[in-house]
Short mmCIF file of C-alpha atoms in Angstrom, two decimals:
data_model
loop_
_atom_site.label_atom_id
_atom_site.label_comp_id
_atom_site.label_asym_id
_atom_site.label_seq_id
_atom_site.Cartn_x
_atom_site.Cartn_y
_atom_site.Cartn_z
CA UNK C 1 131.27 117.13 195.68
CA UNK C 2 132.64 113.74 194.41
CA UNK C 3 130.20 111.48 192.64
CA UNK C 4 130.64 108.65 195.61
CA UNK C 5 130.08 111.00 198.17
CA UNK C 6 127.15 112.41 196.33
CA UNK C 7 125.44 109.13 196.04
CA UNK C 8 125.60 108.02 199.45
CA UNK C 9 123.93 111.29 200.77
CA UNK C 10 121.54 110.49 198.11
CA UNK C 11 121.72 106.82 200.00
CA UNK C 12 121.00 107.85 203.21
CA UNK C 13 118.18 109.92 202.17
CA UNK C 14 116.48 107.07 200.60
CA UNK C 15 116.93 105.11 203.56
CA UNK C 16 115.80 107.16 205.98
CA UNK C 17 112.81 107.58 203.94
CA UNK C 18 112.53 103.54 203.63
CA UNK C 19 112.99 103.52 207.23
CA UNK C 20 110.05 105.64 207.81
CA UNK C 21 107.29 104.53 205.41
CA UNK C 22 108.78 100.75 205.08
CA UNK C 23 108.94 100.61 201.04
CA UNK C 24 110.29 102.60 198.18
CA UNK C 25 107.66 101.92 195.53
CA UNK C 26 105.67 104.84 195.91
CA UNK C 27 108.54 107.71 196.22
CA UNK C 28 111.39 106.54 194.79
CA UNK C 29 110.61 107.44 191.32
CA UNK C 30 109.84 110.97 192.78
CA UNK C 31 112.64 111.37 194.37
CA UNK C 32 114.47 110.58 191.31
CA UNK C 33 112.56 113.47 189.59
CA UNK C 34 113.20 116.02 192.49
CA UNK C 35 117.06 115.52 192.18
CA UNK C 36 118.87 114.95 188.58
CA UNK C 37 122.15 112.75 189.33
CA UNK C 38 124.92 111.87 186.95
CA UNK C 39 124.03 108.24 185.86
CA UNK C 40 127.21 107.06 187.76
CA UNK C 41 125.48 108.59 191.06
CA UNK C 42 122.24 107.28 190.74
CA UNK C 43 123.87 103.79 189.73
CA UNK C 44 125.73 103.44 192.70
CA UNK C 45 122.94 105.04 195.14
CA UNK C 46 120.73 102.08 194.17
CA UNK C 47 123.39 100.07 194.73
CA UNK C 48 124.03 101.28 198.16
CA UNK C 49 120.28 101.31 198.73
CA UNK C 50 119.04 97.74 197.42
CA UNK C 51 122.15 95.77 199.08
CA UNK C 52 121.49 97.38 202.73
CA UNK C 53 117.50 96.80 201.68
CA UNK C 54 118.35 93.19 200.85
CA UNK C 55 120.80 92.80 204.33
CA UNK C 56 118.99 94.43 206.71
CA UNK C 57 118.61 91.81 208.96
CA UNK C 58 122.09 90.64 209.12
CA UNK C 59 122.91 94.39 209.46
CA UNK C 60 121.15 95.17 212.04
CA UNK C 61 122.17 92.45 214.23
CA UNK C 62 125.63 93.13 213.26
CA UNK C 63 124.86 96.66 214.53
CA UNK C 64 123.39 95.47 217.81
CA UNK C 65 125.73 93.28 218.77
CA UNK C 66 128.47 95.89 218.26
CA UNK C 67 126.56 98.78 220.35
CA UNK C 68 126.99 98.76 223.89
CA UNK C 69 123.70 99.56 225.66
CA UNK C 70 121.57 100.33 223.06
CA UNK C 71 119.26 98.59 220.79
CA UNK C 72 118.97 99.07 216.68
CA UNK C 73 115.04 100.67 217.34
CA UNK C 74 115.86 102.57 219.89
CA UNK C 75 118.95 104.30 217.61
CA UNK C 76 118.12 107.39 216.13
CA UNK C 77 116.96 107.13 212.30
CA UNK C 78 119.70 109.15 211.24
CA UNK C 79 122.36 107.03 212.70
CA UNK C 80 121.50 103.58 212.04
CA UNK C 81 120.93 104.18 208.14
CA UNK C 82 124.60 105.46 208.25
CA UNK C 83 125.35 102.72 209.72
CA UNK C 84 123.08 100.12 207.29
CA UNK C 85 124.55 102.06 204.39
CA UNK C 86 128.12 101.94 206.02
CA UNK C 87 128.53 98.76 207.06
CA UNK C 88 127.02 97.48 203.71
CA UNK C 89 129.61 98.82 201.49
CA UNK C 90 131.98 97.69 204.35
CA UNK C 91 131.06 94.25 203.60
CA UNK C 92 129.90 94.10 200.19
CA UNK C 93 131.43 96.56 197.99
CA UNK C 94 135.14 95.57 198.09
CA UNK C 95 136.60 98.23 195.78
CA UNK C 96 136.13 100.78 198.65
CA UNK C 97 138.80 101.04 200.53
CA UNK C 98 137.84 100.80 204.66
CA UNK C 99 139.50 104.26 205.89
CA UNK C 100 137.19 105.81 203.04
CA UNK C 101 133.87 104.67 204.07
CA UNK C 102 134.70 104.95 207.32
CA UNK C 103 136.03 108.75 207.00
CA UNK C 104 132.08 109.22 204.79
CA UNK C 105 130.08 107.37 207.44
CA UNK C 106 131.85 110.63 209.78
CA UNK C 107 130.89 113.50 206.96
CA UNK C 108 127.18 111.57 206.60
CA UNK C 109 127.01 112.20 210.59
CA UNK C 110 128.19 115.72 210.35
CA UNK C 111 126.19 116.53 208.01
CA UNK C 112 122.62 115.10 209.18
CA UNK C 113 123.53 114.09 212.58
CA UNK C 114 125.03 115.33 215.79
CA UNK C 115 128.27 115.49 217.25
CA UNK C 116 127.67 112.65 219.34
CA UNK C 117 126.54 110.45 216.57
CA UNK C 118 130.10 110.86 215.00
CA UNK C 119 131.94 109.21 217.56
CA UNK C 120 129.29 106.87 218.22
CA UNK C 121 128.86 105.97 214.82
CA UNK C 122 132.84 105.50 214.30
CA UNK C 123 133.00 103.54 217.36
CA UNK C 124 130.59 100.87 216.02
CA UNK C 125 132.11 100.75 212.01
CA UNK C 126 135.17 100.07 214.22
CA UNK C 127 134.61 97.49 216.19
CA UNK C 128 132.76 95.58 212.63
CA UNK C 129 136.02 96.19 211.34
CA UNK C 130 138.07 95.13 213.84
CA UNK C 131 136.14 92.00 214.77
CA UNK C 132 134.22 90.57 211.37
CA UNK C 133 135.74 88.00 209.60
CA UNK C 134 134.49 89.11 206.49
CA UNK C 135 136.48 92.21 206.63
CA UNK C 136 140.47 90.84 206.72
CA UNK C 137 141.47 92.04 203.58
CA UNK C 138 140.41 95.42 204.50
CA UNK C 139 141.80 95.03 207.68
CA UNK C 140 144.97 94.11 205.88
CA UNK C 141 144.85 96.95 203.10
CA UNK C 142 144.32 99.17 206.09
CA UNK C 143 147.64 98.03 207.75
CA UNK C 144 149.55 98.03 204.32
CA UNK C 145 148.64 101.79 204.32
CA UNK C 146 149.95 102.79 207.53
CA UNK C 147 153.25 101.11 206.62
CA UNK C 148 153.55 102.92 203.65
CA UNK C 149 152.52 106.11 205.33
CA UNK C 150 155.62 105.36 207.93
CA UNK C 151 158.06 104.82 205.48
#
């Protein structure tokens, strides 16, 4: 398993658990303990976990706006932490390239969600992307990419 992918399972984990109790001070250091990581994985884990900590607010109205007939509480845990965690290193963490966090938001929601939540889950990191200002330059290394996988 690659060291990304690795850390945002670890990610999603922490979230979840953040959603639940509401803090990290407690645990965290715990679940550290329970599961040895490569530096690299931990490193960017927290930084995965802290920035959709810190943006939660903005996230989640970013999520509800985007999600027809449903609202952020009512989500399942599961699938709005993929989406917190996806969206945030949509938005924040410009060295990933969109089709990749997109394509590990689907293997997070294969993995610990159902089948529904993949499309669902897709269909909301898509319309972000499609539709947030924030995002042109991926929208625009995204379009590079399917001209060079044309020609």
């Amino acid at each position: 398993m690659g060291t990304r992918r690795k850390a945002r399972e670890c990610a999603l984990q922490i979230l979840f658990q953040w959603d639940v109790h509401g803090d990290t001070e407690h645990w965290l250091e715990g679940y550290w303990e329970q599961r040895r990581v490569a530096p690299d994985v931990q490193a960017f884990t927290e930084r995965l976990v802290y920035g959709a900590m810190a943006h939660r607010e903005e996230l989640d109205v970013l999520i509800g706006n985007s999600a027809t007939n449903w609202t952020v509480d009512r989500m399942p845990i599961v699938d709005r932490n993929i989406l917190r965690l996806s969206l945030y290193e949509l938005i924040w963490v410009p060295d990933v390239p969109a089709k990749v966090t997109v394509n590990e938001a689907i293997e997070l929601a294969k993995a610990f969600a159902d089948e529904e939540a993949k499309r669902f889950i897709n269909g909301i990191l898509d319309k972000v992307l499609r539709d947030d200002p924030r995002l042109e330059s991926k929208r625009q290394e995204m379009a590079l990419e399917e001209v060079k996988g044309q020609g």
